[in-house]
């Protein structure tokens, strides 16, 4: 999974590490499907995180196998079907852990950078 | 005249033929269609929107890498029923062909009834063995080179195999039960 932004480019490793927490956080707000998840991440990041389309699905399927999320097919307009994903209990647990880790990282970096600027 | 459904069907076949890992074709097609609709809403023509969407979702080659990478951790401990089925089908194709040829040669050289079966059944048995062998061979070929039609043919063949006691019945039941399940596709 890679990303590029207007001016800045997120490192591949950073994108890879943040994909699962991002998906889990988005699904905690309600069920969604692959295409919408990509659009939503793009919008929220101001086009700075752009998941490649083909990459998202293997990640979603792996998370489904882990028991973090579950999927169901929903019939939408003109007979088409869409695979909607929603978060499960284990997914919420995993999200909580990831959230704590990212919060620690965020506060340490923020603190360090604040000192530098003062 | 550009036919979007046709273009998408061809794209599906290309993806299915190019990737050996299980691929959620239906889900990817849904994604592609969402993207095409979005592009067309912002003014692109259907062919342009299709091209752009295919490029974004990744060509067969790039998709293949993604799914192969993701598939590495699983699949090793799982029985790949589709592959197993194809292998058994190949053996059955050869066996029934050999059986048919054997019966034909026997009829020409020795003749007469086989066991307690009346003589008139022999030509029918030869024809039936040939028919099954051809049907299985064609299905096998389609599964390898025309995955979409291969799935339909497989389904038909499995039902046709059910009365062919005992081996055909077992293979038919196995095929109906385990092969081409869900939207994932093994080639």
Short mmCIF file of C-alpha atoms in Angstrom, two decimals:
data_model
loop_
_atom_site.label_atom_id
_atom_site.label_comp_id
_atom_site.label_asym_id
_atom_site.label_seq_id
_atom_site.Cartn_x
_atom_site.Cartn_y
_atom_site.Cartn_z
CA UNK A 1 0.00 0.00 0.00
CA UNK A 2 1.46 3.35 -0.86
CA UNK A 3 0.42 6.94 -0.74
CA UNK A 4 1.39 10.26 -2.12
CA UNK A 5 0.28 13.70 -1.19
CA UNK A 6 0.36 17.16 -2.56
CA UNK A 7 3.83 18.10 -1.42
CA UNK A 8 4.38 15.36 1.14
CA UNK A 9 4.61 11.68 0.64
CA UNK A 10 3.82 9.20 3.37
CA UNK A 11 6.39 6.46 3.74
CA UNK A 12 5.29 3.04 2.60
CA UNK A 13 5.95 1.53 6.02
CA UNK A 14 3.84 4.16 7.75
CA UNK A 15 0.92 3.56 5.41
CA UNK A 16 1.19 -0.18 5.88
CA UNK A 17 1.19 0.18 9.67
CA UNK A 18 -1.78 2.54 9.71
CA UNK A 19 -4.05 0.68 7.30
CA UNK A 20 -5.61 -1.63 9.87
CA UNK A 21 -6.28 1.05 12.51
CA UNK A 22 -7.76 3.26 9.81
CA UNK A 23 -10.08 0.54 8.54
CA UNK A 24 -11.12 -0.43 12.06
CA UNK A 25 -11.78 3.19 13.00
CA UNK A 26 -13.86 3.80 9.89
CA UNK A 27 -15.87 0.63 10.42
CA UNK A 28 -16.53 1.58 14.02
CA UNK A 29 -18.53 4.48 12.67
CA UNK A 30 -20.72 2.08 10.72
CA UNK A 31 -20.53 -0.64 8.10
CA UNK A 32 -18.97 0.20 4.78
CA UNK A 33 -17.55 -1.30 1.58
CA UNK A 34 -14.14 -1.22 -0.09
CA UNK A 35 -14.70 1.60 -2.56
CA UNK A 36 -16.27 3.87 0.06
CA UNK A 37 -13.44 3.18 2.51
CA UNK A 38 -10.85 4.28 -0.04
CA UNK A 39 -12.80 7.44 -0.86
CA UNK A 40 -13.31 8.26 2.82
CA UNK A 41 -9.62 7.90 3.67
CA UNK A 42 -8.69 10.04 0.69
CA UNK A 43 -11.16 12.72 1.74
CA UNK A 44 -10.18 12.73 5.43
CA UNK A 45 -6.48 12.92 4.62
CA UNK A 46 -6.95 15.71 2.10
CA UNK A 47 -5.72 13.42 -0.69
CA UNK A 48 -2.52 12.65 1.22
CA UNK A 49 -3.34 9.01 1.81
CA UNK A 50 -4.30 7.20 -1.31
CA UNK A 51 -4.65 3.46 -0.99
CA UNK A 52 -4.15 1.58 -4.18
CA UNK A 53 -7.43 -0.06 -4.99
CA UNK A 54 -6.21 -3.59 -5.48
CA UNK A 55 -4.33 -3.54 -2.18
CA UNK A 56 -7.24 -2.91 0.12
CA UNK A 57 -9.09 -6.16 -0.51
CA UNK A 58 -6.38 -8.59 0.60
CA UNK A 59 -6.09 -6.55 3.82
CA UNK A 60 -9.86 -6.63 4.38
CA UNK A 61 -9.92 -10.37 3.82
CA UNK A 62 -7.05 -10.95 6.20
CA UNK A 63 -8.85 -8.91 8.87
CA UNK A 64 -11.99 -10.93 8.23
CA UNK A 65 -10.04 -14.15 8.75
CA UNK A 66 -8.61 -12.73 11.98
CA UNK A 67 -12.19 -12.35 13.18
CA UNK A 68 -11.88 -8.57 13.52
CA UNK A 69 -14.50 -7.73 10.94
CA UNK A 70 -17.31 -9.56 9.21
CA UNK A 71 -18.79 -9.18 5.76
CA UNK A 72 -22.20 -9.50 4.16
CA UNK A 73 -23.49 -9.04 0.64
CA UNK A 74 -26.12 -6.36 0.22
CA UNK A 75 -28.23 -5.86 -2.85
CA UNK A 76 -28.04 -2.25 -4.04
CA UNK A 77 -29.60 -0.40 -6.97
CA UNK A 78 -30.12 -2.11 -10.34
CA UNK A 79 -29.55 -5.61 -9.01
CA UNK A 80 -25.91 -5.06 -8.12
CA UNK A 81 -24.43 -6.51 -4.98
CA UNK A 82 -21.97 -4.94 -2.63
CA UNK A 83 -19.87 -6.52 0.09
CA UNK A 84 -20.30 -4.55 3.30
CA UNK A 85 -17.90 -4.93 6.19
CA UNK A 86 -18.61 -4.27 9.84
CA UNK A 87 -16.50 -4.43 12.98
CA UNK A 88 -16.71 -7.33 15.46
CA UNK A 89 -15.93 -7.53 19.17
CA UNK A 90 -12.37 -8.73 18.56
CA UNK A 91 -11.94 -5.87 16.10
CA UNK A 92 -12.95 -3.37 18.74
CA UNK A 93 -10.45 -4.91 21.12
CA UNK A 94 -7.73 -4.72 18.48
CA UNK A 95 -8.65 -1.13 17.72
CA UNK A 96 -8.39 -0.21 21.40
CA UNK A 97 -4.88 -1.60 21.57
CA UNK A 98 -3.79 0.09 18.37
CA UNK A 99 -5.30 3.32 19.55
CA UNK A 100 -3.27 3.26 22.75
CA UNK A 101 -0.08 2.61 20.79
CA UNK A 102 -0.71 5.39 18.32
CA UNK A 103 -1.66 7.78 21.10
CA UNK A 104 1.62 7.12 22.92
CA UNK A 105 3.57 7.66 19.73
CA UNK A 106 1.63 10.79 18.91
CA UNK A 107 2.05 12.37 22.34
CA UNK A 108 5.78 11.64 22.48
CA UNK A 109 6.41 13.13 19.06
CA UNK A 110 4.13 16.11 19.70
CA UNK A 111 5.90 16.81 22.97
CA UNK A 112 9.34 16.65 21.39
CA UNK A 113 8.39 18.86 18.49
CA UNK A 114 6.71 21.39 20.76
CA UNK A 115 9.91 21.76 22.78
CA UNK A 116 11.87 22.35 19.61
CA UNK A 117 9.59 25.14 18.45
CA UNK A 118 9.48 27.00 21.75
CA UNK B 1 -20.14 1.04 -30.07
CA UNK B 2 -18.61 0.56 -26.62
CA UNK B 3 -20.35 -2.07 -24.50
CA UNK B 4 -19.50 -1.54 -20.84
CA UNK B 5 -20.84 -4.89 -19.63
CA UNK B 6 -18.87 -6.68 -22.31
CA UNK B 7 -15.71 -4.75 -21.42
CA UNK B 8 -16.13 -5.62 -17.74
CA UNK B 9 -16.77 -9.29 -18.56
CA UNK B 10 -13.54 -9.38 -20.58
CA UNK B 11 -11.65 -7.66 -17.78
CA UNK B 12 -12.93 -10.31 -15.35
CA UNK B 13 -11.74 -13.11 -17.59
CA UNK B 14 -8.33 -11.53 -17.88
CA UNK B 15 -8.01 -11.18 -14.10
CA UNK B 16 -9.25 -14.72 -13.50
CA UNK B 17 -6.83 -16.17 -16.04
CA UNK B 18 -3.84 -14.18 -14.82
CA UNK B 19 -4.06 -14.85 -11.10
CA UNK B 20 -3.45 -18.15 -9.42
CA UNK B 21 -4.36 -16.99 -5.92
CA UNK B 22 -8.01 -16.81 -4.86
CA UNK B 23 -9.49 -13.53 -6.04
CA UNK B 24 -12.79 -11.97 -5.02
CA UNK B 25 -13.94 -11.29 -8.57
CA UNK B 26 -17.44 -10.13 -7.66
CA UNK B 27 -16.12 -7.71 -5.09
CA UNK B 28 -13.52 -6.30 -7.49
CA UNK B 29 -16.13 -5.93 -10.21
CA UNK B 30 -18.37 -4.01 -7.78
CA UNK B 31 -15.46 -1.72 -7.01
CA UNK B 32 -14.75 -1.20 -10.71
CA UNK B 33 -18.39 -0.34 -11.41
CA UNK B 34 -18.53 2.12 -8.50
CA UNK B 35 -15.44 3.85 -9.84
CA UNK B 36 -16.77 3.95 -13.41
CA UNK B 37 -20.06 5.48 -12.24
CA UNK B 38 -18.17 8.09 -10.24
CA UNK B 39 -16.02 9.01 -13.26
CA UNK B 40 -19.02 9.22 -15.55
CA UNK B 41 -20.82 11.50 -13.11
CA UNK B 42 -17.91 13.89 -13.38
CA UNK B 43 -18.23 13.92 -17.15
CA UNK B 44 -16.05 11.16 -18.59
CA UNK B 45 -17.39 8.97 -21.38
CA UNK B 46 -17.96 5.28 -20.64
CA UNK B 47 -14.82 4.00 -22.45
CA UNK B 48 -12.61 6.62 -20.78
CA UNK B 49 -14.13 5.95 -17.36
CA UNK B 50 -13.59 2.21 -17.84
CA UNK B 51 -9.97 2.69 -18.84
CA UNK B 52 -9.25 4.96 -15.90
CA UNK B 53 -10.94 2.62 -13.42
CA UNK B 54 -9.04 -0.42 -14.69
CA UNK B 55 -5.81 1.48 -14.42
CA UNK B 56 -6.55 2.48 -10.85
CA UNK B 57 -7.60 -0.93 -9.63
CA UNK B 58 -4.40 -2.33 -11.09
CA UNK B 59 -3.72 -4.39 -14.14
CA UNK B 60 -3.88 -8.17 -13.86
CA UNK B 61 -0.16 -8.29 -13.19
CA UNK B 62 -0.20 -5.85 -10.26
CA UNK B 63 -3.33 -7.38 -8.73
CA UNK B 64 -1.73 -10.78 -8.98
CA UNK B 65 1.19 -9.63 -6.85
CA UNK B 66 -1.10 -8.21 -4.18
CA UNK B 67 -3.22 -11.30 -3.87
CA UNK B 68 -0.31 -13.69 -4.04
CA UNK B 69 1.39 -11.77 -1.23
CA UNK B 70 -1.74 -11.82 0.89
CA UNK B 71 -2.41 -15.47 0.13
CA UNK B 72 0.97 -16.70 1.26
CA UNK B 73 0.10 -16.97 4.92
CA UNK B 74 -3.06 -18.94 4.32
CA UNK B 75 -3.76 -21.60 1.78
CA UNK B 76 -0.85 -23.78 2.80
CA UNK B 77 -2.87 -25.63 5.38
CA UNK B 78 -6.07 -25.49 3.36
CA UNK B 79 -7.10 -28.11 0.84
CA UNK B 80 -7.57 -26.43 -2.50
CA UNK B 81 -10.73 -28.24 -3.55
CA UNK B 82 -10.73 -26.70 -7.00
CA UNK B 83 -7.30 -28.01 -7.78
CA UNK B 84 -8.06 -31.41 -6.28
CA UNK B 85 -11.26 -31.60 -8.32
CA UNK B 86 -9.43 -30.72 -11.54
CA UNK B 87 -6.83 -33.41 -10.86
CA UNK B 88 -9.47 -36.10 -10.25
CA UNK B 89 -11.34 -34.91 -13.32
CA UNK B 90 -8.21 -35.34 -15.42
CA UNK B 91 -7.75 -38.90 -14.16
CA UNK B 92 -11.41 -39.72 -14.84
CA UNK B 93 -11.16 -38.28 -18.36
CA UNK B 94 -8.29 -40.60 -19.16
CA UNK B 95 -9.87 -43.62 -17.44
CA UNK B 96 -13.20 -43.33 -19.26
CA UNK B 97 -11.43 -42.82 -22.58
CA UNK B 98 -9.30 -45.93 -21.96
CA UNK B 99 -12.42 -47.81 -20.89
CA UNK B 100 -14.27 -46.79 -24.06
CA UNK B 101 -11.38 -47.74 -26.33
CA UNK B 102 -10.88 -51.02 -24.47
CA UNK B 103 -14.55 -51.92 -24.83
CA UNK B 104 -14.50 -51.00 -28.51
CA UNK B 105 -11.48 -53.21 -29.17
CA UNK B 106 -12.98 -56.04 -27.16
CA UNK B 107 -16.25 -55.79 -29.10
CA UNK B 108 -14.40 -55.88 -32.42
CA UNK B 109 -12.14 -58.84 -31.54
CA UNK B 110 -14.14 -61.01 -29.10
CA UNK B 111 -17.72 -59.67 -29.11
CA UNK B 112 -20.69 -61.04 -27.27
CA UNK B 113 -22.21 -60.01 -23.91
CA UNK B 114 -20.12 -58.81 -20.98
CA UNK B 115 -20.81 -60.81 -17.83
CA UNK B 116 -24.54 -60.99 -17.32
CA UNK B 117 -25.23 -57.82 -19.31
CA UNK B 118 -26.94 -58.42 -22.67
CA UNK B 119 -24.96 -57.85 -25.83
CA UNK B 120 -26.92 -54.82 -27.01
CA UNK B 121 -25.74 -52.79 -24.00
CA UNK B 122 -22.10 -52.88 -25.14
CA UNK B 123 -22.32 -50.19 -27.87
CA UNK B 124 -24.21 -47.99 -25.41
CA UNK B 125 -21.54 -48.42 -22.79
CA UNK B 126 -18.90 -47.47 -25.34
CA UNK B 127 -20.86 -44.38 -26.43
CA UNK B 128 -21.53 -43.36 -22.82
CA UNK B 129 -17.88 -43.69 -21.85
CA UNK B 130 -16.82 -41.64 -24.85
CA UNK B 131 -19.43 -38.97 -24.10
CA UNK B 132 -18.35 -38.65 -20.46
CA UNK B 133 -14.71 -38.56 -21.44
CA UNK B 134 -15.30 -35.75 -23.96
CA UNK B 135 -17.53 -33.81 -21.54
CA UNK B 136 -14.95 -34.05 -18.77
CA UNK B 137 -12.11 -33.14 -21.12
CA UNK B 138 -13.94 -30.07 -22.40
CA UNK B 139 -14.80 -28.97 -18.85
CA UNK B 140 -11.20 -29.41 -17.77
CA UNK B 141 -10.02 -27.32 -20.72
CA UNK B 142 -12.59 -24.62 -19.97
CA UNK B 143 -11.65 -24.51 -16.27
CA UNK B 144 -8.07 -23.84 -17.28
CA UNK B 145 -8.51 -21.41 -20.15
CA UNK B 146 -12.07 -20.00 -19.92
CA UNK B 147 -12.71 -19.74 -16.18
CA UNK B 148 -16.14 -18.12 -16.48
CA UNK B 149 -17.61 -20.76 -18.80
CA UNK B 150 -15.60 -23.35 -16.90
CA UNK B 151 -17.62 -22.67 -13.76
CA UNK B 152 -20.91 -23.12 -15.59
CA UNK B 153 -19.74 -26.27 -17.37
CA UNK B 154 -18.45 -27.70 -14.10
CA UNK B 155 -21.83 -27.23 -12.49
CA UNK B 156 -23.60 -28.95 -15.40
CA UNK B 157 -21.06 -31.77 -15.51
CA UNK B 158 -21.45 -32.46 -11.78
CA UNK B 159 -25.17 -33.04 -12.20
CA UNK B 160 -24.55 -35.17 -15.27
CA UNK B 161 -22.03 -37.25 -13.31
CA UNK B 162 -24.46 -38.13 -10.51
CA UNK B 163 -26.06 -41.17 -12.25
CA UNK B 164 -22.64 -42.55 -13.29
CA UNK B 165 -22.19 -44.99 -10.39
CA UNK B 166 -20.00 -45.29 -8.47
CA UNK B 167 -17.03 -43.01 -9.26
CA UNK B 168 -18.99 -40.40 -11.21
CA UNK B 169 -21.50 -40.03 -8.38
CA UNK B 170 -18.75 -39.42 -5.84
CA UNK B 171 -17.02 -36.87 -8.07
CA UNK B 172 -20.34 -35.16 -8.88
CA UNK B 173 -21.31 -34.85 -5.22
CA UNK B 174 -17.81 -33.64 -4.32
CA UNK B 175 -17.91 -31.09 -7.15
CA UNK B 176 -21.30 -29.73 -6.16
CA UNK B 177 -20.32 -29.58 -2.52
CA UNK B 178 -16.81 -28.14 -2.59
CA UNK B 179 -15.86 -26.63 -5.93
CA UNK B 180 -16.11 -22.97 -7.05
CA UNK B 181 -17.53 -21.87 -3.72
CA UNK B 182 -18.25 -18.22 -2.88
CA UNK B 183 -16.81 -15.57 -5.09
CA UNK B 184 -13.22 -16.68 -4.80
CA UNK B 185 -11.76 -18.31 -7.81
CA UNK B 186 -8.87 -20.65 -8.16
CA UNK B 187 -7.49 -21.19 -11.59
#
